mmCIF file of C-alpha atoms and ligand atoms in Angstrom:
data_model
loop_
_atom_site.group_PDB
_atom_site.id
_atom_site.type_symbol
_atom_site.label_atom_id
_atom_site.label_comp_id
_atom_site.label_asym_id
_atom_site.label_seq_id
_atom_site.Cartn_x
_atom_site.Cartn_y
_atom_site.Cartn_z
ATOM 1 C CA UNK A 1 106.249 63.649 51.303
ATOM 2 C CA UNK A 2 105.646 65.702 54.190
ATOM 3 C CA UNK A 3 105.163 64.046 57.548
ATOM 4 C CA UNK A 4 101.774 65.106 58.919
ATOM 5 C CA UNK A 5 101.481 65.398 63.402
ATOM 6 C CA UNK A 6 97.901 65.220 64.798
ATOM 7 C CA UNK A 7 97.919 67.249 68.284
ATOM 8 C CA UNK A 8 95.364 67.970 70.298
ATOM 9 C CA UNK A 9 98.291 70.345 72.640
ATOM 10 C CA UNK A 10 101.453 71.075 71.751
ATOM 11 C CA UNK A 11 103.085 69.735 74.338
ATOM 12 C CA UNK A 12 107.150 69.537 75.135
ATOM 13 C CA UNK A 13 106.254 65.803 73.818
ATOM 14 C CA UNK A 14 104.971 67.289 70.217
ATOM 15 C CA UNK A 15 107.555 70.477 70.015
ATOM 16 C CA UNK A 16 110.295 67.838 70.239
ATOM 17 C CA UNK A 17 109.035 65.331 67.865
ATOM 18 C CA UNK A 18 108.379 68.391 65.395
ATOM 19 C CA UNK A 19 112.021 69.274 65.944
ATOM 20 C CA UNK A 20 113.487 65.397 65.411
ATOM 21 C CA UNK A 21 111.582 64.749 62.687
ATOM 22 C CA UNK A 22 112.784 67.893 61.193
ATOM 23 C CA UNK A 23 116.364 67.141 62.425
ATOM 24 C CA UNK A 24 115.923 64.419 59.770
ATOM 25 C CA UNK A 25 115.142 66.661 56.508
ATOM 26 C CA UNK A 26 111.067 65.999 56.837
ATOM 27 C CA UNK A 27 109.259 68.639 56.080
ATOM 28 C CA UNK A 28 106.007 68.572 58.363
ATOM 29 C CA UNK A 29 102.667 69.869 58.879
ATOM 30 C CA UNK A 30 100.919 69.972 62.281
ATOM 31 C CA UNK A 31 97.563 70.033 62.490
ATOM 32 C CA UNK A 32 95.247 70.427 65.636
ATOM 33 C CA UNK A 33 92.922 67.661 66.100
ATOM 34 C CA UNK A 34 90.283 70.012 67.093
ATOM 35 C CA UNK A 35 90.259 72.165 63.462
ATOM 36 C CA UNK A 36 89.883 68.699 61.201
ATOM 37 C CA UNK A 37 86.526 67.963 59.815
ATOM 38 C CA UNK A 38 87.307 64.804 57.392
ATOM 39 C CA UNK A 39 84.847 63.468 54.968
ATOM 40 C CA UNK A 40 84.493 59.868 54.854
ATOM 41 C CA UNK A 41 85.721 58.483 51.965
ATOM 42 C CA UNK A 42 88.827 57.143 50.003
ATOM 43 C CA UNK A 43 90.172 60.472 48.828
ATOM 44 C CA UNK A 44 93.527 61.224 50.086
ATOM 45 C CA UNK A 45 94.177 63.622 53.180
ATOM 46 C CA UNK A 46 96.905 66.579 52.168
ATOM 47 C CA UNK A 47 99.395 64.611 50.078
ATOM 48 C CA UNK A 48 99.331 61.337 51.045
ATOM 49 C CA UNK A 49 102.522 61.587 53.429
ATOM 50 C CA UNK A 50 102.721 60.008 56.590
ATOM 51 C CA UNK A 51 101.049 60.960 59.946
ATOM 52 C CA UNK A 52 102.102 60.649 63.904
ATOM 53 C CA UNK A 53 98.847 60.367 66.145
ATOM 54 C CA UNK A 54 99.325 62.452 69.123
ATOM 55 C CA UNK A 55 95.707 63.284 69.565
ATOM 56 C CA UNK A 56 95.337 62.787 73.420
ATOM 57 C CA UNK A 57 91.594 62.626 73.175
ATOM 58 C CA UNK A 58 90.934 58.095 72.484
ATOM 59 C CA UNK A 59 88.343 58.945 70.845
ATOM 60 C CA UNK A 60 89.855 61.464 68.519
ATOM 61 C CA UNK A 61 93.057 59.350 67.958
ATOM 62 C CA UNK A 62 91.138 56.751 66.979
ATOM 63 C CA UNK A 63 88.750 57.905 64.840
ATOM 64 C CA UNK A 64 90.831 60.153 63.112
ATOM 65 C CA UNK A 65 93.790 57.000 62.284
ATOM 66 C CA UNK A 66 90.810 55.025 61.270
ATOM 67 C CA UNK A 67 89.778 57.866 58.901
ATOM 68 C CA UNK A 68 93.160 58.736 57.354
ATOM 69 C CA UNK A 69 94.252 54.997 57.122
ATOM 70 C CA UNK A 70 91.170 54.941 54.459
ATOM 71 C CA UNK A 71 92.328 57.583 53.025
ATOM 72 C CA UNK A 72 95.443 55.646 52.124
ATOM 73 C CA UNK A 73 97.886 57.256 54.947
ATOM 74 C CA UNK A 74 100.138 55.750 56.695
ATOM 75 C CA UNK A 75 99.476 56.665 60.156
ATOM 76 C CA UNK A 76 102.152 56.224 63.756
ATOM 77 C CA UNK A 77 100.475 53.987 65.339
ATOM 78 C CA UNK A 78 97.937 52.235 63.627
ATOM 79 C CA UNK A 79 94.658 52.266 64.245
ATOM 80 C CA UNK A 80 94.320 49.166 65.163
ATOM 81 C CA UNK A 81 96.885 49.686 67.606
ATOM 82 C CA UNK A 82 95.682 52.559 68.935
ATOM 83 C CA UNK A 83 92.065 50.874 69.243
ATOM 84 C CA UNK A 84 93.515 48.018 70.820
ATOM 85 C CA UNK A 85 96.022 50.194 73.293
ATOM 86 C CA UNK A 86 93.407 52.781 74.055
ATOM 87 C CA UNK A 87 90.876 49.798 75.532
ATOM 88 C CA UNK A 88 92.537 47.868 78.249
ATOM 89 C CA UNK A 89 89.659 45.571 77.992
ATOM 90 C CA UNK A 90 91.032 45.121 74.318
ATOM 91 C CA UNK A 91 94.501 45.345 75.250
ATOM 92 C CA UNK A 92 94.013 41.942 78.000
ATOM 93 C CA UNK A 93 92.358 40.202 75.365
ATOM 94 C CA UNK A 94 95.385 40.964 73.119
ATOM 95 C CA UNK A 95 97.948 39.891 75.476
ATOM 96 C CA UNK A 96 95.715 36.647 76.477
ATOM 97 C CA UNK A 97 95.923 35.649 72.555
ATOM 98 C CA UNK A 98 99.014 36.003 72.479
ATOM 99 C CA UNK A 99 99.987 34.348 76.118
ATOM 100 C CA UNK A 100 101.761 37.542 77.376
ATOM 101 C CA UNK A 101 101.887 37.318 81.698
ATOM 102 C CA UNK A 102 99.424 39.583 82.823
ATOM 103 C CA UNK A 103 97.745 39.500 86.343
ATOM 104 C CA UNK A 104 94.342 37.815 85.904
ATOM 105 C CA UNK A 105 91.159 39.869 85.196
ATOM 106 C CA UNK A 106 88.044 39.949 84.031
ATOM 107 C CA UNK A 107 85.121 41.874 82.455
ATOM 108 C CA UNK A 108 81.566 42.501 83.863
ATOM 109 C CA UNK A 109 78.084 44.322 83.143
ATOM 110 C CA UNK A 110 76.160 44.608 86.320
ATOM 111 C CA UNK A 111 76.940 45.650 89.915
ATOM 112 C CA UNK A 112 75.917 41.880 91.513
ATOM 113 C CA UNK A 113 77.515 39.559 89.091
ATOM 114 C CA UNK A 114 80.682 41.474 89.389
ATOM 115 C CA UNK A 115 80.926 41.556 93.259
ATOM 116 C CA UNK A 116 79.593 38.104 93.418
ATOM 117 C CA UNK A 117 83.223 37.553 91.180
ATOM 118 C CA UNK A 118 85.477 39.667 93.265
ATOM 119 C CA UNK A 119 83.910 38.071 96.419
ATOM 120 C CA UNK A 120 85.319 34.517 94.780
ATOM 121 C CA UNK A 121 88.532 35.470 93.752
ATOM 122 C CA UNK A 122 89.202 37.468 96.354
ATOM 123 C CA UNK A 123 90.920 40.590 97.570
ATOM 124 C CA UNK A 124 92.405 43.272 97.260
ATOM 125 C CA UNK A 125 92.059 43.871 93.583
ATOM 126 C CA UNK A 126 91.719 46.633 91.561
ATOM 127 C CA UNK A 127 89.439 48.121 88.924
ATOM 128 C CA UNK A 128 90.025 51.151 86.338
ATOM 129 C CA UNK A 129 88.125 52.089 83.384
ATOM 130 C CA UNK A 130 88.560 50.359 80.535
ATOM 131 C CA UNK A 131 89.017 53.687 78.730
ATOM 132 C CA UNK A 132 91.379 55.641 81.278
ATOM 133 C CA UNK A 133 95.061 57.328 82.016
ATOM 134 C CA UNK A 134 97.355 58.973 84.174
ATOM 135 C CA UNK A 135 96.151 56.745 86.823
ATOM 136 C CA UNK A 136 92.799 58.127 86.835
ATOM 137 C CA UNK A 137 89.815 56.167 89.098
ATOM 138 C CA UNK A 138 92.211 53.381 89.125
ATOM 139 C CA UNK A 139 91.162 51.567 92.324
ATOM 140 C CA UNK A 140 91.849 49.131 94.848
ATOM 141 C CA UNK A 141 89.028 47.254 96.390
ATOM 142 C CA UNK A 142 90.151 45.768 99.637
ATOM 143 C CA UNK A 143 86.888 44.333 100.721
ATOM 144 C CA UNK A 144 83.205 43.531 99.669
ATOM 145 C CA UNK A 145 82.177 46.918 100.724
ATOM 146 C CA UNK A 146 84.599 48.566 98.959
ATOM 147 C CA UNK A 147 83.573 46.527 95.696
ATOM 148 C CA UNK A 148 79.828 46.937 96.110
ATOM 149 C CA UNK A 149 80.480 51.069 96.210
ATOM 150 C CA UNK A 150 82.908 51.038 93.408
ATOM 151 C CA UNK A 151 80.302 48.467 91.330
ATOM 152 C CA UNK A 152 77.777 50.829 92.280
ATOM 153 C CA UNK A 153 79.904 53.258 90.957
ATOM 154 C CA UNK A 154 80.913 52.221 87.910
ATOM 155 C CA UNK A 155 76.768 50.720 86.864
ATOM 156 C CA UNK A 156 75.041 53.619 88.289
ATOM 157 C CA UNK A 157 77.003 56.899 86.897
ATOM 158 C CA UNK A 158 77.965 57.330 83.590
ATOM 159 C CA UNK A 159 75.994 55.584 80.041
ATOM 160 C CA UNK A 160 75.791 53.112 78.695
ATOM 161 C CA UNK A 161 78.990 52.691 77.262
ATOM 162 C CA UNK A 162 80.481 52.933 80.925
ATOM 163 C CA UNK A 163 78.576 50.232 82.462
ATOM 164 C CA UNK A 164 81.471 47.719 81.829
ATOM 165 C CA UNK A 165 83.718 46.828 84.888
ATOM 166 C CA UNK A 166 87.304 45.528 84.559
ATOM 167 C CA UNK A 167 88.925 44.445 87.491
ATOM 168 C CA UNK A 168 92.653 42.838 87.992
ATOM 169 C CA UNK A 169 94.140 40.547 90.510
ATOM 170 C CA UNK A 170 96.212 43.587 92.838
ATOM 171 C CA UNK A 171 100.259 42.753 92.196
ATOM 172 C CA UNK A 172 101.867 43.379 95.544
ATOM 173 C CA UNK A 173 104.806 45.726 93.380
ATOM 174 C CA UNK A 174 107.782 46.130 95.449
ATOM 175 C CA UNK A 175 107.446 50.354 95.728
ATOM 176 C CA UNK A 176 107.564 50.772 91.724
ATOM 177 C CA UNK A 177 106.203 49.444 88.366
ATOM 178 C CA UNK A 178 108.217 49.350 85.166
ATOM 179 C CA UNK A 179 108.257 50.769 82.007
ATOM 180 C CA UNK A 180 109.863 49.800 78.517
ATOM 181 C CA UNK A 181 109.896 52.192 75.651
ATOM 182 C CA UNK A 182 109.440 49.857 72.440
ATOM 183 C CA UNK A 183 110.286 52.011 69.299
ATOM 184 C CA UNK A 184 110.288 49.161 66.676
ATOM 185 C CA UNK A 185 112.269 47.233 69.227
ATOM 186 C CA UNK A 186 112.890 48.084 73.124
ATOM 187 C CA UNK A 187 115.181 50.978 73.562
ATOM 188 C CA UNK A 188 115.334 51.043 77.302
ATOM 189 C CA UNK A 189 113.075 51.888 80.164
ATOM 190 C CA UNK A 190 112.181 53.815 83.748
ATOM 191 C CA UNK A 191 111.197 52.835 87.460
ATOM 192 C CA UNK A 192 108.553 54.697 88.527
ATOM 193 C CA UNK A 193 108.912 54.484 92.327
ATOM 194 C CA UNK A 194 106.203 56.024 94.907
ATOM 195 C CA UNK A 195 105.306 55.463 98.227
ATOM 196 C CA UNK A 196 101.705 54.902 96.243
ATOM 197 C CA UNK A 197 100.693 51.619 95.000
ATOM 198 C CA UNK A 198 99.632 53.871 91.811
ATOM 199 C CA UNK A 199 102.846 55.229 90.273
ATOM 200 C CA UNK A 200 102.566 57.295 87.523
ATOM 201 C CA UNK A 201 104.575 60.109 87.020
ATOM 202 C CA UNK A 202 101.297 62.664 86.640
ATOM 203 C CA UNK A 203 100.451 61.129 90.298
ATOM 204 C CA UNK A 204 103.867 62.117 91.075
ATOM 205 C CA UNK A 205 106.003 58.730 91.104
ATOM 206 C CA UNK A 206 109.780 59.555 90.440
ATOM 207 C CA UNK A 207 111.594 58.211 87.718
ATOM 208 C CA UNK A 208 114.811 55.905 88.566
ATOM 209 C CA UNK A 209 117.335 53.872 86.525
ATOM 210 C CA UNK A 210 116.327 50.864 85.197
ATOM 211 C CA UNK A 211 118.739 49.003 82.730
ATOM 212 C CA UNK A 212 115.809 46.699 80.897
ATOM 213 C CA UNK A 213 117.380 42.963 81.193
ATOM 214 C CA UNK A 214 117.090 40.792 77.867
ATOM 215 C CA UNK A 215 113.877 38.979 79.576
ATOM 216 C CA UNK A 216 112.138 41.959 80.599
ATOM 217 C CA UNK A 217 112.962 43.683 76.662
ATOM 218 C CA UNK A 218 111.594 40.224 74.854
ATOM 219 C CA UNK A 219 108.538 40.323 76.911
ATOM 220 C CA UNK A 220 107.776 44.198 76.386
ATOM 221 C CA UNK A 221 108.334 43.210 72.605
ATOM 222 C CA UNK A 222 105.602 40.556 72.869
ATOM 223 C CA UNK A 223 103.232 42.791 74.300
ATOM 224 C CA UNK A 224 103.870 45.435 71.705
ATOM 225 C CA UNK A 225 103.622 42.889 68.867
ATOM 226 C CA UNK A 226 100.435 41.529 70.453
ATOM 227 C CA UNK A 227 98.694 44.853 70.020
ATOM 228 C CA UNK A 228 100.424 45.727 66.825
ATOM 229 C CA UNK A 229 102.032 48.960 68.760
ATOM 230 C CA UNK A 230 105.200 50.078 66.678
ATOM 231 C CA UNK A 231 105.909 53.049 69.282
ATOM 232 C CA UNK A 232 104.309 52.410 72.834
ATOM 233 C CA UNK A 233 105.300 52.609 76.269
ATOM 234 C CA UNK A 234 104.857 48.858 78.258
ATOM 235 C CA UNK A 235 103.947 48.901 81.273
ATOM 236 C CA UNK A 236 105.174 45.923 83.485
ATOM 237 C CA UNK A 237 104.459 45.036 87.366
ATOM 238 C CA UNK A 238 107.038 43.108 89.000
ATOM 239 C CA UNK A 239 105.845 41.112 91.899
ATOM 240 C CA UNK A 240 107.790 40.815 95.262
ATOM 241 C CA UNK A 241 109.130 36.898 94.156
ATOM 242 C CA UNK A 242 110.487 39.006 90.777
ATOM 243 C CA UNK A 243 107.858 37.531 88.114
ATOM 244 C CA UNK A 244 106.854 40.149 85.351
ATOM 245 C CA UNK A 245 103.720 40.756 84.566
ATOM 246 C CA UNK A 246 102.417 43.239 81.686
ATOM 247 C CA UNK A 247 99.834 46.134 82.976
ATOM 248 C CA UNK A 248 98.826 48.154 79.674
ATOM 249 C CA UNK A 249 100.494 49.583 76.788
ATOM 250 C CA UNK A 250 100.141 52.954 76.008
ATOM 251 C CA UNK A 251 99.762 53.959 72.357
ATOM 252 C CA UNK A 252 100.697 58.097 72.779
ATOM 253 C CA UNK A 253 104.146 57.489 74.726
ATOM 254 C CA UNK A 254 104.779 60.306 76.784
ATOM 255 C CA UNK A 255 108.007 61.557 78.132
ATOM 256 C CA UNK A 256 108.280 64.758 79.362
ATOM 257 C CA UNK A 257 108.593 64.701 82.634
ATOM 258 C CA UNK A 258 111.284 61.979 82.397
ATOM 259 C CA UNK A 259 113.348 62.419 79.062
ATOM 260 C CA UNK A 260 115.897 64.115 81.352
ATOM 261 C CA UNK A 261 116.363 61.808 83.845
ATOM 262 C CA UNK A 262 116.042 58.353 80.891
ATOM 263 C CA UNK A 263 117.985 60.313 78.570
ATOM 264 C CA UNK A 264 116.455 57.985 76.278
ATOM 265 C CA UNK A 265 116.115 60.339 73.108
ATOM 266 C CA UNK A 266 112.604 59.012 72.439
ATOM 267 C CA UNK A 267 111.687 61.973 70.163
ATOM 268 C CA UNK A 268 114.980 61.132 67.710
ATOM 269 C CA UNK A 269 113.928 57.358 67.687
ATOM 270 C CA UNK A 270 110.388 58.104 66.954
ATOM 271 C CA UNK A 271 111.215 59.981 63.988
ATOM 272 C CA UNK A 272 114.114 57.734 62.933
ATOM 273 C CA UNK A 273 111.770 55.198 62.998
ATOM 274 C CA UNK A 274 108.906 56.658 61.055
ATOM 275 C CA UNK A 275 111.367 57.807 58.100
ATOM 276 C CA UNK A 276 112.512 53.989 58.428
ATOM 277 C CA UNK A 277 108.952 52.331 58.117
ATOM 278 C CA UNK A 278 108.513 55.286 54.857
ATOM 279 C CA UNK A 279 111.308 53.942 52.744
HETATM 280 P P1 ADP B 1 96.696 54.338 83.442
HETATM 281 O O1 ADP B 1 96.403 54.120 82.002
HETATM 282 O O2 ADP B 1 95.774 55.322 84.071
HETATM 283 O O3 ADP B 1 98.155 54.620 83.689
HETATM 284 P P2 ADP B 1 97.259 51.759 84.719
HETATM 285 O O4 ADP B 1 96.547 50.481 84.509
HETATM 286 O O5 ADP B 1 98.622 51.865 84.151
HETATM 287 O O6 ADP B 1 96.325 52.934 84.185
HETATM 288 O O7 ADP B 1 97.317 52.014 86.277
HETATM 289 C C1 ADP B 1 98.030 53.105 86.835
HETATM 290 C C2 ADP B 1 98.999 52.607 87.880
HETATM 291 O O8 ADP B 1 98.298 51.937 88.922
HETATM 292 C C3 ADP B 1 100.032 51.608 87.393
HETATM 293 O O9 ADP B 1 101.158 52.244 86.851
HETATM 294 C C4 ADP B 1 100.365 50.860 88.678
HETATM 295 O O10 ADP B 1 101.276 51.584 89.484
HETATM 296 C C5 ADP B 1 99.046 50.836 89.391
HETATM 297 N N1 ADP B 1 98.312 49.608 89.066
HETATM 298 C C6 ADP B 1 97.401 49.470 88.081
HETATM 299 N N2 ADP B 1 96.900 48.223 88.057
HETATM 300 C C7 ADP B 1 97.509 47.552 89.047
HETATM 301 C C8 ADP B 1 97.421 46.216 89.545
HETATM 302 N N3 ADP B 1 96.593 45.340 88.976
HETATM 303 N N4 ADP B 1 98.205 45.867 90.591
HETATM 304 C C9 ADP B 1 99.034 46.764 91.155
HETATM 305 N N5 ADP B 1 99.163 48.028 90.743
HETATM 306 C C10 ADP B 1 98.418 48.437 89.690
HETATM 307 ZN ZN1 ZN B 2 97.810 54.159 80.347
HETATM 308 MG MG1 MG B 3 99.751 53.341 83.085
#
């Protein structure tokens, strides 16, 4: 079969999976997310073979698994992974099901009722799209008037399918947050450290050595079995008293900007582990 990769860019990310799964004698098509036009039914896509989701459009990833899964493929990660990974409302629920640590959070649909919440529980915390990355209009509300302009915010702008606030207890993180790369099992990790409380690597955090201890690997596993993710990154805050709490999982793992600092040859496990899950 040949191996099928959904981009919607080809990124350093997608040139390098293209080359490892090569490396490994697949043959493979790519296929810009952008050109496909599927009809909805059972008829198979191409011929049948496998396919890698690196759509970076949510709502392209997950249509298009859904679609293809139908169709009888096989698709990297599933769509019910991506669904769940792609949501972080989802994602919470997930990890609550499955008792993974998480800070605590909760879900709202109108401005009052929301601040009325944050006003009990008290601050800071933060609130980010449910639907969201790269650290984007992730925010930390440090007061009520900070959470009646973001609640305004987030009820007035957008549609319908906006008006839905999720907001998190704030982890005091001592200058970084953590990441595990979980490619069937946990293959190792990153810092991110920044003088910002939001550090991702697009907001420019800097990558630093982290050598993932058995506890922090089982838990990372948890959280990727919870939302069915066969090759995510986890992210985990670590609080200043050294508890680990899971943040999100993120279902399109990313690693160009840090490959060559990990030198965690992501690309080479992804594809070893695809031809693995074919046989
Ligand atoms: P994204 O999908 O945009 O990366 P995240 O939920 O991972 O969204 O948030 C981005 C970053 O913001 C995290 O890596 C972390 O540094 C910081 N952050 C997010 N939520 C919290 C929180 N509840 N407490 C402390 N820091 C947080
Ligand atoms: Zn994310
Ligand atoms: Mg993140």
């Amino acid at each position: 079969h040949e191996v099928h990769l959904v981009y919607t860019r080809m990124r350093t990310e997608e040139r390098m999976l293209v080359d490892a799964l090569r490396g490994r004698g697949c043959s493979v098509e790519t296929h810009a997310d952008t050109d496909l036009v599927l009809p909805l039914n059972r008829e198979p896509w191409k011929d049948g073979g496998p396919v890698l989701m690196r759509s970076m459009s949510f709502t392209r990833a997950r249509y298009l698994s859904s679609i293809l899964e139908v169709k009888g493929a096989r698709v990297f990660n599933t769509a019910r992974s991506i669904a769940t990974c792609g949501d972080k409302a989802l994602t919470t629920l997930a990890l609550a099901e499955h008792d993974v640590p998480m800070p605590w959070s909760f879900l709202g649909f109108e401005q009052d009722a929301c601040v009325a919440e944050m006003e009990q529980r008290g601050y800071p915390c933060v609130t980010k799209p449910v639907q969201g990355s790269w650290g984007r209009m992730v925010a930390r509300v440090d007061n009520k008037h900070a959470a009646e302009g973001m609640m305004s915010m987030r009820f007035e702008m957008g549609s319908a399918q906006d008006h839905v606030a999720l907001v998190q207890q704030y982890i005091d993180k001592p200058g970084y947050d953590l990441r595990v790369y979980v490619i069937g099992g946990a293959v190792g990790g990153m810092r991110r450290r920044s003088e910002h409380w939001v550090t991702n690597t697009a907001r420019g955090a800097v990558p630093e050595r982290y050598d993932v201890p058995e506890s922090h690997a089982k838990l990372a596993e948890r959280a990727a079995k919870a939302v069915g993710g066969e090759m995510v990154a986890v992210d985990l805050l670590e609080t200043r008293d050294g508890a680990i709490l899971v943040n999100e999982i993120n279902h399109c793992v990313e690693f160009a900007r840090s490959i060559e600092f990990t030198g965690i040859p992501l690309p080479e496990l992804m594809a070893g582990y695809l031809v693995e899950a074919m046989r």
